[in-house]
Coordinates of C-alpha atoms and ligand atoms in Angstrom, one line a residue:
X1 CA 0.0 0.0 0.0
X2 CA 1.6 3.2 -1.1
X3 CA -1.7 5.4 -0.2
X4 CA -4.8 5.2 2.1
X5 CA -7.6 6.8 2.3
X6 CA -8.7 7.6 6.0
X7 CA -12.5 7.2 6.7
X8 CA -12.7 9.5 10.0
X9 CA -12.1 12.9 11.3
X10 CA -10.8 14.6 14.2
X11 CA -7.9 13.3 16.3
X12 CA -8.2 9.9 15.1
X13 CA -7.7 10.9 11.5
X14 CA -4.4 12.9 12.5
X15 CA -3.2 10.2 14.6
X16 CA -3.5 7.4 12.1
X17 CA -2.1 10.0 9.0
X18 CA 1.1 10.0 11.1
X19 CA 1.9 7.0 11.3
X20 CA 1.1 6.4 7.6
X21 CA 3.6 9.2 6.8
X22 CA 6.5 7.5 8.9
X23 CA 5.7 4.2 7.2
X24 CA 6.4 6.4 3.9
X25 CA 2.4 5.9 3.1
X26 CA 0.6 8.9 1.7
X27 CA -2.6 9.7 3.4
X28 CA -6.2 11.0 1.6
X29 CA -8.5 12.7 4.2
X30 CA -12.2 12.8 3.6
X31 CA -14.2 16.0 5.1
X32 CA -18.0 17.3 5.5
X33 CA -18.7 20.8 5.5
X34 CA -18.1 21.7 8.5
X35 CA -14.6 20.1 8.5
X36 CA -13.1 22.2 5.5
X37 CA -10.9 23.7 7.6
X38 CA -10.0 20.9 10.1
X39 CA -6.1 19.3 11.2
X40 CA -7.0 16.2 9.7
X41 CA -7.6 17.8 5.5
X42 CA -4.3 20.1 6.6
X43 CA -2.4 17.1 7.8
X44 CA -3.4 14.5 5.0
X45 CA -1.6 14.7 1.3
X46 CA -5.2 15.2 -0.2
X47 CA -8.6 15.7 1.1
X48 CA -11.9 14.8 -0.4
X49 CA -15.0 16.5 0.5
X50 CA -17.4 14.4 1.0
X51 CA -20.9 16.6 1.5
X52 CA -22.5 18.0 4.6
X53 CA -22.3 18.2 8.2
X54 CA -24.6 15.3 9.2
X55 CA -22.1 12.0 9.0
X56 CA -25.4 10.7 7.8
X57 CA -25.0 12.4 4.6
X58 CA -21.2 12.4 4.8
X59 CA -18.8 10.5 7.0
X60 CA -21.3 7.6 7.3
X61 CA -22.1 7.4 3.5
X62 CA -20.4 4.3 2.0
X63 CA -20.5 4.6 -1.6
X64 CA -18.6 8.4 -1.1
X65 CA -16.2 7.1 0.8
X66 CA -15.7 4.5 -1.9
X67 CA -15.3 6.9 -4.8
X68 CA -13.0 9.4 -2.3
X69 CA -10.7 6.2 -2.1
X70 CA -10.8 5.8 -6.4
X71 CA -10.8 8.8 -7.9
X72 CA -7.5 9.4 -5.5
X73 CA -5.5 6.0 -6.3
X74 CA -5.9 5.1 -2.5
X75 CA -5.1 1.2 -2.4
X76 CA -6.6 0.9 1.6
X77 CA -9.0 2.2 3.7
X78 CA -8.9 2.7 7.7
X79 CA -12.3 3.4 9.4
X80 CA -10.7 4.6 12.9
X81 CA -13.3 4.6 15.3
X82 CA -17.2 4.9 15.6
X83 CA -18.4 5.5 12.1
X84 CA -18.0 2.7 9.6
X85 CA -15.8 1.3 11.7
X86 CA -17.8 -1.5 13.4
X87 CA -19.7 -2.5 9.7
X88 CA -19.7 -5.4 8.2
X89 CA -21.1 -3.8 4.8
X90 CA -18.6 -1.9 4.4
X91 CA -15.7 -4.0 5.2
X92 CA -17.4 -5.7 2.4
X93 CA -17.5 -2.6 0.1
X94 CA -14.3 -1.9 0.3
X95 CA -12.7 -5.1 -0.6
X96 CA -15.4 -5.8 -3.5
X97 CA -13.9 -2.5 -4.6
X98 CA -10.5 -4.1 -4.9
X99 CA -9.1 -1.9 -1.8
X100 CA -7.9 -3.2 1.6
X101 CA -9.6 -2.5 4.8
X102 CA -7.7 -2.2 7.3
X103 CA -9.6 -3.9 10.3
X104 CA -10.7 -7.5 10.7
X105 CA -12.8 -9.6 8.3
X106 CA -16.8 -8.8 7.8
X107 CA -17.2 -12.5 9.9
X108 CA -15.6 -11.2 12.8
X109 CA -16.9 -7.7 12.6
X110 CA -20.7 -9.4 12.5
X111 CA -19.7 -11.8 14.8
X112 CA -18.4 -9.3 17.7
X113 CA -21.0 -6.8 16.6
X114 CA -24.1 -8.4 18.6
X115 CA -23.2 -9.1 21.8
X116 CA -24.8 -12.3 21.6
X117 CA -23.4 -13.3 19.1
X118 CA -20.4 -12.8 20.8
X119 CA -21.4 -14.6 23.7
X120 CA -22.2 -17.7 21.3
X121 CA -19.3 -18.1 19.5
X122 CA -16.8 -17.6 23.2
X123 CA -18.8 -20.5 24.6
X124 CA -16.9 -23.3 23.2
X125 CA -14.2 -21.8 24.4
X126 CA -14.6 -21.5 27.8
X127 CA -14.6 -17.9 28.7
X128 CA -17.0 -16.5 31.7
X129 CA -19.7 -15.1 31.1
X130 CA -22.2 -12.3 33.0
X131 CA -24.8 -14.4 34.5
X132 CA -27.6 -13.9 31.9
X133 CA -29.4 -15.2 29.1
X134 CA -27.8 -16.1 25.8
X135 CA -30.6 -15.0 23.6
X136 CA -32.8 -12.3 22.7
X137 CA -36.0 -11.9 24.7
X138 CA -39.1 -11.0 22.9
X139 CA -41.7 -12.0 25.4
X140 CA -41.9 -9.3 28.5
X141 CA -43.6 -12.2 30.8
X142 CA -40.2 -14.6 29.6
X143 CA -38.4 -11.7 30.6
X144 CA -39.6 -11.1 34.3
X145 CA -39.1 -14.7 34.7
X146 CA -36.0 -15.0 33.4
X147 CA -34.9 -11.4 35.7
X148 CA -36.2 -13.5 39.0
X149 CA -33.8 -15.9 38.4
X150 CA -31.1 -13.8 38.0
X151 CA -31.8 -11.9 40.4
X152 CA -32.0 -8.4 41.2
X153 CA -30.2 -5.4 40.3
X154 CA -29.7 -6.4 36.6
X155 CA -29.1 -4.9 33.4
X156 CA -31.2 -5.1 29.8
X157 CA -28.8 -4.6 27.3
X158 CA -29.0 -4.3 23.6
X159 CA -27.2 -6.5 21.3
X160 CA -26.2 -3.9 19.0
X161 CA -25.3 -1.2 21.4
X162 CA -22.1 0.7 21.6
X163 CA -20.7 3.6 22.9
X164 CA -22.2 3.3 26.5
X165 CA -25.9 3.4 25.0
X166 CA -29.0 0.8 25.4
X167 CA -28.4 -0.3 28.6
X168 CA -31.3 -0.2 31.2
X169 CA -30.8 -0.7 35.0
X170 CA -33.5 -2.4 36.7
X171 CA -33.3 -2.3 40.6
X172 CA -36.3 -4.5 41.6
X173 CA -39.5 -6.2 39.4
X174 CA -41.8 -3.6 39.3
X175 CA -39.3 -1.4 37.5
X176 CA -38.8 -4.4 34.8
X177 CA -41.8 -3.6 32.5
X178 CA -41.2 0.0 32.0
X179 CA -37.1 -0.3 31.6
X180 CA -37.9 -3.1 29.1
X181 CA -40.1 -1.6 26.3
X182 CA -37.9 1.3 26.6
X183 CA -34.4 -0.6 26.5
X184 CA -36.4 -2.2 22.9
X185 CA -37.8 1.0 21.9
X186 CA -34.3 2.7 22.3
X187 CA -32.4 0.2 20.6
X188 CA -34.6 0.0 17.8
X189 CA -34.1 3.5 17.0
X190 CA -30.4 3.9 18.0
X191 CA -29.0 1.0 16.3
X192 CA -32.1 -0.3 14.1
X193 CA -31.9 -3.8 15.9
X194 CA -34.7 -4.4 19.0
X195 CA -32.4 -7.3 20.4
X196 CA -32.4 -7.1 24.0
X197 CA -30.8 -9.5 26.6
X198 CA -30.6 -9.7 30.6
X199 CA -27.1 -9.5 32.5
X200 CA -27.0 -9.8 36.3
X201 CA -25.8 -6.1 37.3
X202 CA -22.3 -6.4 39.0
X203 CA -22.3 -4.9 41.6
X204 CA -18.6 -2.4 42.4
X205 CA -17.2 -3.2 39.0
X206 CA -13.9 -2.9 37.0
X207 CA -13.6 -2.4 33.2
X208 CA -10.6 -4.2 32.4
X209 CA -9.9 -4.5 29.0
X210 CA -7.2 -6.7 26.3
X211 CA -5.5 -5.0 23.4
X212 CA -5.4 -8.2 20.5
X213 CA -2.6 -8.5 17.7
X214 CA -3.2 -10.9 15.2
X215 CA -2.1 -11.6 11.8
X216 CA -4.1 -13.2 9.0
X217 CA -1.8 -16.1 9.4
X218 CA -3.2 -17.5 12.5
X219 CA -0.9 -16.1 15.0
X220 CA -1.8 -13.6 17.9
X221 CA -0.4 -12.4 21.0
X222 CA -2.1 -9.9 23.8
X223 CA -1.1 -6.3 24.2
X224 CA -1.6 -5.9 28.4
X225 CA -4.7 -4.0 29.9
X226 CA -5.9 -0.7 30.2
X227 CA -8.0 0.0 33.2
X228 CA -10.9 1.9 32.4
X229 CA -13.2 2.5 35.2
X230 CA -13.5 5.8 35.3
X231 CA -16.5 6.3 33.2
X232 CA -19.5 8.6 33.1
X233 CA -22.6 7.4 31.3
X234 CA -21.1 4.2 30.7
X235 CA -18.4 5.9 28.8
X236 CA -14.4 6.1 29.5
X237 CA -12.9 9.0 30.7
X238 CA -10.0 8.3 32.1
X239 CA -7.6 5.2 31.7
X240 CA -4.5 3.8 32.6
X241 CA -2.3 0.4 32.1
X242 CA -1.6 -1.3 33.6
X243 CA -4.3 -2.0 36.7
X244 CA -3.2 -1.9 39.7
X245 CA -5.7 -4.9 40.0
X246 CA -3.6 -7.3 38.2
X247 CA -0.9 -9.2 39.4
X248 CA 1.4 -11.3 37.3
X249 CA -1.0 -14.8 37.2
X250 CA -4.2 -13.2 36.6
X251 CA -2.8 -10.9 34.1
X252 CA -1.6 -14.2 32.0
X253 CA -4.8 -16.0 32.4
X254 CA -7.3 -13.3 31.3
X255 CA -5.0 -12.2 28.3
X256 CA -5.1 -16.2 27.6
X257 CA -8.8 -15.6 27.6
X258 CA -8.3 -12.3 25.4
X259 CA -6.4 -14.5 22.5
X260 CA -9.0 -17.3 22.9
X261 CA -12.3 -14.7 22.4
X262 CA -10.1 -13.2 19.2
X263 CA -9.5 -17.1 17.9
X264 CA -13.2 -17.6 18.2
X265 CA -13.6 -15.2 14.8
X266 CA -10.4 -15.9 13.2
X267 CA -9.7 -12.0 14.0
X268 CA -7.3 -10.5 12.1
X269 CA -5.5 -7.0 12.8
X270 CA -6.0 -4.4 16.5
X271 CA -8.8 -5.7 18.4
X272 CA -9.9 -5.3 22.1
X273 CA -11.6 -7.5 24.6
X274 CA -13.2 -6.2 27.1
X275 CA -14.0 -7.9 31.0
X276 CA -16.3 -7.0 33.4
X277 CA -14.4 -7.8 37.4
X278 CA -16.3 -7.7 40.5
X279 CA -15.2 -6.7 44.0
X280 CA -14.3 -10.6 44.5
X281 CA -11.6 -10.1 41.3
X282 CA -13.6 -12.3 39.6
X283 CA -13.8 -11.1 35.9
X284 CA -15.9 -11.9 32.4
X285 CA -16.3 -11.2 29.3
X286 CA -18.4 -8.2 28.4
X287 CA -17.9 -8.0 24.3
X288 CA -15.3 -7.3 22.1
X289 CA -14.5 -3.8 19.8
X290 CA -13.5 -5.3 16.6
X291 CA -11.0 -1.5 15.5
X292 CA -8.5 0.3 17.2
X293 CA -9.8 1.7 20.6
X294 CA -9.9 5.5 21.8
X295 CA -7.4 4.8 24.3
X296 CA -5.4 3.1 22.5
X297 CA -2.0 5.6 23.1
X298 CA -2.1 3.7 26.7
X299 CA -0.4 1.1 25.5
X300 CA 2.0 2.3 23.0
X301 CA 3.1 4.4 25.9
X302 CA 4.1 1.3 28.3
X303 CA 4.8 -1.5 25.4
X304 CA 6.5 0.9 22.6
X305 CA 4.5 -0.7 20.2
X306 CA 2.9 1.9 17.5
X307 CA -0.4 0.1 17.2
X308 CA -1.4 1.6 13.7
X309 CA 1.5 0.5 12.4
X310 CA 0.7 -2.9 13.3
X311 CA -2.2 -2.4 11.6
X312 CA -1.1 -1.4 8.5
X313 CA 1.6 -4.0 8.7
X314 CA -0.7 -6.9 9.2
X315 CA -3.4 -5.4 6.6
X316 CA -0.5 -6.0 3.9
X317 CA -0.4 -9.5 4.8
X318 CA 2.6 -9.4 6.9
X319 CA 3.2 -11.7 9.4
X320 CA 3.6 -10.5 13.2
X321 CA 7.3 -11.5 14.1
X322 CA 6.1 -10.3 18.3
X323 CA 5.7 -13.2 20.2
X324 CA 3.5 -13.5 23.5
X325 CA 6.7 -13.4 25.8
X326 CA 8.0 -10.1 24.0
X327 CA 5.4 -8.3 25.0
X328 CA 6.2 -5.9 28.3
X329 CA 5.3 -3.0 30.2
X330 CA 7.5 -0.4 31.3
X331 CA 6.3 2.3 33.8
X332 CA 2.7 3.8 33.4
X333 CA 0.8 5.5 31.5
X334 CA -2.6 7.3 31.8
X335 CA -5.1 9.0 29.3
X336 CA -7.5 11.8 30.1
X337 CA -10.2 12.3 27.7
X338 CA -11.1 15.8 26.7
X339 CA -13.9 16.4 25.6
X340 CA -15.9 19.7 24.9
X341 CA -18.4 19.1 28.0
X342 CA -19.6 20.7 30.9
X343 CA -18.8 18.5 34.3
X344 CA -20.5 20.9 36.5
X345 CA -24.2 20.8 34.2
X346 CA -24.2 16.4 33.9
X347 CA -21.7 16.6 31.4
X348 CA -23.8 18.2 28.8
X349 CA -22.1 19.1 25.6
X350 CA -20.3 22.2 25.7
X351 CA -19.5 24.3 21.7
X352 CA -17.8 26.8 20.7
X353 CA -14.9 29.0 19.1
X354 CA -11.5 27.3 20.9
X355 CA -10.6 31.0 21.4
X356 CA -7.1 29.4 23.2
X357 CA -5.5 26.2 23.0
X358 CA -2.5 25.7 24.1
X359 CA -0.7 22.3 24.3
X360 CA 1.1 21.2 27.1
X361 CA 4.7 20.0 26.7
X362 CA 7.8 18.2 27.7
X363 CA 8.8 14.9 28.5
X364 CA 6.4 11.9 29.0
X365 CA 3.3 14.2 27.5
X366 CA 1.5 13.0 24.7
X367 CA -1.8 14.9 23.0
X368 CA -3.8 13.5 20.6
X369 CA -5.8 16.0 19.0
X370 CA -7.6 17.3 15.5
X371 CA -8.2 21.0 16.8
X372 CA -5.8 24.0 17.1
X373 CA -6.4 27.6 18.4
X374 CA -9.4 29.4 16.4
X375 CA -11.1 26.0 15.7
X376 CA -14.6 26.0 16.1
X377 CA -16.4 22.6 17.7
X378 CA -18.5 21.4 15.6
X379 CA -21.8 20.1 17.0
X380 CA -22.3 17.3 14.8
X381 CA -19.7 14.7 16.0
X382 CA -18.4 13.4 19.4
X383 CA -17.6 15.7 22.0
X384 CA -14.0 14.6 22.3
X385 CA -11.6 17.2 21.0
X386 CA -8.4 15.3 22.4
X387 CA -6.5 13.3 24.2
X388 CA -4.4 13.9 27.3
X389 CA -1.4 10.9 27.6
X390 CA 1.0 10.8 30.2
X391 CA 3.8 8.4 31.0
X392 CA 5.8 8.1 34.3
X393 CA 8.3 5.3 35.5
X394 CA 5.6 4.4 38.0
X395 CA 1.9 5.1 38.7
X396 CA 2.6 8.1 41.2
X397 CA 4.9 9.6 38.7
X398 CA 2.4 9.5 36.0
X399 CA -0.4 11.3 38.0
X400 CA 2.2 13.5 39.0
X401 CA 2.7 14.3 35.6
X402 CA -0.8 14.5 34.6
X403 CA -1.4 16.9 37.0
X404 CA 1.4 19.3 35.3
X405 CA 0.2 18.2 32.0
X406 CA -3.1 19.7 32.8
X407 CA -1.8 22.7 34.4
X408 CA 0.0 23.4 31.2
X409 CA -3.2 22.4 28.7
X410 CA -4.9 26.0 28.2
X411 CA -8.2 26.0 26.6
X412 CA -11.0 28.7 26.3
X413 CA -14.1 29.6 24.7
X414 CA -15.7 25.8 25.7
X415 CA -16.1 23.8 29.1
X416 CA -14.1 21.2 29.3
X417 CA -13.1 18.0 30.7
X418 CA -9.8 19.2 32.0
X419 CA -10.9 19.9 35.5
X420 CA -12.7 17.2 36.0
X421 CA -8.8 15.3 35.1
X422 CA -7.5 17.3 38.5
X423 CA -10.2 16.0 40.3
X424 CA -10.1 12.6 39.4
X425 CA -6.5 12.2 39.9
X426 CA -5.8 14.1 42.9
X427 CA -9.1 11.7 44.9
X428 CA -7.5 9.6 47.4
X429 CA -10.3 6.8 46.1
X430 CA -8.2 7.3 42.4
X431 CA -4.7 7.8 44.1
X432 CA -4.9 4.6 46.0
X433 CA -6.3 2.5 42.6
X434 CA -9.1 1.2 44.6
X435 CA -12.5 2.9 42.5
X436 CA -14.5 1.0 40.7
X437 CA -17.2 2.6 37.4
X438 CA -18.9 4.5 39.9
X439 CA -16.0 7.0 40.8
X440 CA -18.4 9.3 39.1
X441 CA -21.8 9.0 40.8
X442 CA -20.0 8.7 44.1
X443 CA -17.6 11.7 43.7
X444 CA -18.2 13.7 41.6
X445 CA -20.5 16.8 43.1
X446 CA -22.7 16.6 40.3
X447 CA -22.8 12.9 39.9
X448 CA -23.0 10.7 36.7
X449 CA -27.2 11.7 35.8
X450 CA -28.6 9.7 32.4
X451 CA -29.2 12.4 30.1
X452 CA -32.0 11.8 27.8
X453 CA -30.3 12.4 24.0
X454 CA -33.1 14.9 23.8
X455 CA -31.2 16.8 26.6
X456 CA -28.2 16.9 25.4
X457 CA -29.4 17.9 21.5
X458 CA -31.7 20.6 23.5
X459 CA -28.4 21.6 24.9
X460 CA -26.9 22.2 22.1
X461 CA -29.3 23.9 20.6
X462 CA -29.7 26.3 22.7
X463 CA -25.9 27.5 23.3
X464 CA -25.9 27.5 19.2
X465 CA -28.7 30.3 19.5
X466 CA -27.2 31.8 22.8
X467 CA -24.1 32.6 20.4
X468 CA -25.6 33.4 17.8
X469 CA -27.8 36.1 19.7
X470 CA -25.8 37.1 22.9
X471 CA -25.0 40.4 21.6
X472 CA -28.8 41.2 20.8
X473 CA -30.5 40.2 23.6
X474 CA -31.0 42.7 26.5
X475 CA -31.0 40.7 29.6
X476 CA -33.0 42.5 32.8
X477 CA -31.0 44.6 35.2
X478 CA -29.5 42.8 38.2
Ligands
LIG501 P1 -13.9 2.9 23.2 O1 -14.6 1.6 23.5 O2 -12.9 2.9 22.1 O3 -13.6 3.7 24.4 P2 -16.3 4.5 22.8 O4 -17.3 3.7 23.4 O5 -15.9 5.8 23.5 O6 -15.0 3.7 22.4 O7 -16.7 4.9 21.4 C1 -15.8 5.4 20.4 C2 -16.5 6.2 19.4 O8 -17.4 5.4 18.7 C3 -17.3 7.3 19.9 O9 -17.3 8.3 18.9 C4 -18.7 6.7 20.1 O10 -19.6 7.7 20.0 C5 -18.7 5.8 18.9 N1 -19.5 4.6 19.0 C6 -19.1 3.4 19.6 N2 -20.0 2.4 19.4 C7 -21.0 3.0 18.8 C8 -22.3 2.5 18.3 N3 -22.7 1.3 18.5 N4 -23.1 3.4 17.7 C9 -22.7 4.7 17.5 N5 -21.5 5.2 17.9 C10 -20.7 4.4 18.5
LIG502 P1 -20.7 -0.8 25.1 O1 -20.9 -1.6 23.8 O2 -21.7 0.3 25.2 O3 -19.3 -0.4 25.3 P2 -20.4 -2.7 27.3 O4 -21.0 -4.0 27.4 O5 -18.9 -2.7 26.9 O6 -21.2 -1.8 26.3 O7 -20.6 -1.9 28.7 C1 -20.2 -0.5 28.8 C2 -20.0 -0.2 30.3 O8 -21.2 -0.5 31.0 C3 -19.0 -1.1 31.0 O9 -17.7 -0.6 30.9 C4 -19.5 -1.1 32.4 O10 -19.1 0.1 33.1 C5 -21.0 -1.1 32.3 N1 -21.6 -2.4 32.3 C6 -21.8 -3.2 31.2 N2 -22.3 -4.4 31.6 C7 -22.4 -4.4 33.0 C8 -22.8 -5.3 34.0 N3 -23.3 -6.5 33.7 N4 -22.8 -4.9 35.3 C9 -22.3 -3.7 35.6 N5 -21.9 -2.8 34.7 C10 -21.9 -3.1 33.4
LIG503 MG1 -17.7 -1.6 25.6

């Protein structure tokens, strides 16, 4: 591959062009309307412009993507994250286009896609599972039987969810028949699929999580952890590798696991599985992202291992020369999430002119990012406008770091998640590696609050207007 075309925006588009450039690869951005001025088209050797600011009518539009790719001589495509990323249509597309996508097969992208599909096709393998059921539930009087037996507080999740979205928690059995229709009703219009399923609801949990290598040759190894339990609406916000929950033996066994849930659909390429632990440390298998993952940077940090590359590498049908017992951490590293989102109002989206944006420097910093000063933040996409990384010899050194990292990180003109970073790290519940996914609800001031998508869109709207018209509206005295 001598060009690729990258399907994506934002920090992820800039992160994978770099790499691509090193590799001596030249890089073909695609852009909406509102991105005509973005890092990614400045960064890339070409850009494409792809229509308007709805990915629905642009980034999520196959067949432009497609023709972006031919009419610029681009031999591959990678999807990044969200977007096409997760679709088995397109992996198709692409290759009965003669191009190379760079991400697994369609049969492991479908397979991992449904969680219970995923479930199924571990099974043989011998992988723990959330207590639950192992198909979809139609019947809401199957259901409430099925929830007594097991047992109470318990999650309906949807098969096709992603992204922290379509799951319901139900605390007790009167709750079940309301939380139900609306955890089907939801799913069918988020992801277009009604597939709901019951997991028992664990109760102070851990999201620990694999990175997968493998090649299209059969072989595979595990990347380490990342510990992401700092989360807010079921969503990462901070995370670090490796846990401090892990000790040498368990680390082995559940990146055994890891290899085994990626050999259960043939995966090929950067994959990650992700486990659910309990207080007990007992852990299972929650579902598995079939692309690279957001936080990602955590473990190039500790392993030195440039992910995309690897990517790219196995995409051209290389074969991966890293064995299992090459594969070590050094030191610590930790990612804050920043995204353009108010912690004090429940974490509502926050827009706006990035009127300064400074970078924080020196050694052991790392931001990933697709804005500079002046940007504006769009409202169309995901909140995140970059990445905080941080590496230290050890885990106090790193939160050392981040601390000075953020102190250094100057933004203005939006809210932001960088305060929230402070907090987070400088909690003795964080410090002492002992919090679990409710950090959040239990220390944050404001807590972790479901936000209704209406919310958050009402947000929006209104702070577009409020910009819009601040200077014409006369607001009362006092
Ligand atoms: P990660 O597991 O890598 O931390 P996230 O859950 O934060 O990923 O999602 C990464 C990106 O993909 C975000 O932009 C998120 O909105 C999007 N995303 C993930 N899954 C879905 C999905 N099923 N539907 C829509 N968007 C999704
Ligand atoms: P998504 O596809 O949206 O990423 P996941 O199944 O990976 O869905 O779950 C996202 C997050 O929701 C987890 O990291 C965890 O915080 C929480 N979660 C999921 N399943 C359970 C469960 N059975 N018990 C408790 N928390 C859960
Ligand atoms: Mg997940």
């Amino acid at each position: 591959m001598k060009k690729i075309l990258i399907a994506n925006r934002g920090e992820i588009a800039v992160r994978i062009m770099r790499t691509a450039q090193r590799m001596g690869i030249k890089t073909v951005a695609v852009y909406s309307d509102a991105d005509k001025n973005a890092m990614h088209v400045k960064v890339a050797d070409e850009a494409v412009h792809i229509g308007p600011a709805p990915s629905s009518e642009s980034y999520l539009v196959q067949e432009k993507i497609i023709n972006a790719a031919k009419v610029t001589g681009a031999e591959g495509i990678h999807p990044g994250y969200g977007f096409l990323s997760e679709n088995e249509s397109f992996a198709s597309l692409v290759k009965a286009n003669n191009l190379i996508f760079i991400g697994p097969s369609e049969h492991a992208i479908k397979v991992m896609g449904s969680k219970l599909a995923a479930k199924a096709a571990v099974k043989a393998y011998d992988i723990p599972l959330v207590p639950g059921t192992d198909h979809a539930i139609n019947d809401l009087e199957e259901g409430k039987s099925i929830a007594k037996e097991v047992g109470f507080p318990l999650l309906i999740k949807a098969s096709a969810g992603g992204g922290g979205k379509g799951m319901k928690l139900v605390n007790e059995v009167s709750e079940f028949e309301e939380q139900f229709r609306a955890a089907k009703s939801e799913a069918m219009s988020a992801f277009g699929d009604d597939a709901v399923f019951i997991e028992r609801y664990i109760e102070s949990p851990r999201h620990i999580e694999f990175q997968v290598l493998f090649d299209q040759h059969g072989h595979g190894v595990h990347v380490l952890e990342r510990e992401c339990s700092v989360q807010r609406r079921h969503q990462k916000v901070v995370e670090e590798s490796p846990s401090v929950k892990l000790d040498e033996n368990l680390r082995q066994k559940m990146g055994a696991d890891a290899v085994k849930v990626a050999q259960s659909c043939n995966y090929e390429g950067a994959g990650t599985v992700e486990f659910i632990m309990d207080a007990t440390g007992k852990y299972y298998f929650l579902e598995m992202n079939t692309r690279l993952q957001v936080e990602h940077p955590v473990t190039e940090e500790i392993t030195g291992i440039d992910l995309v590359e690897w990517q790219i590498r196995i995409a051209r049908g290389e074969a991966l020369h890293l064995q299992q017992t090459d594969i070590k951490g050094r030191g610590h590293a930790i990612e804050l999430r920043i995204y353009a989102e108010d912690p004090d109002n429940n974490f509502l989206p926050s827009i706006g002119t990035l009127s300064t944006f400074k970078l924080p420097q020196g050694d052991g910093i790392r931001v990933d990012t697709g804005f500079e000063e002046g940007d504006e933040v769009p409202i169309y996409y995901d909140p995140m406008i970059a990445k905080l990384i941080v590496y230290g010899h050890n885990r106090e050194a790193a939160i050392q770091r981040m601390h000075y990292a953020i102190n250094n990180f100057k933004i203005e003109g939006i809210q932001s998640t960088l305060d929230f970073g402070h907090f987070t790290l400088a909690h003795p519940e964080f410090i002492s590696g002992q919090y679990d996914t409710h950090f959040v609800k239990n220390f944050w001031k404001q807590g972790d609050n479901e936000i209704s998508e209406l919310e958050q869109v009402a947000a929006l709207v209104a702070k577009r207007h409020w910009l819009r018209y601040k200077d014409r509206i006369k607001l009362p005295e006092g």
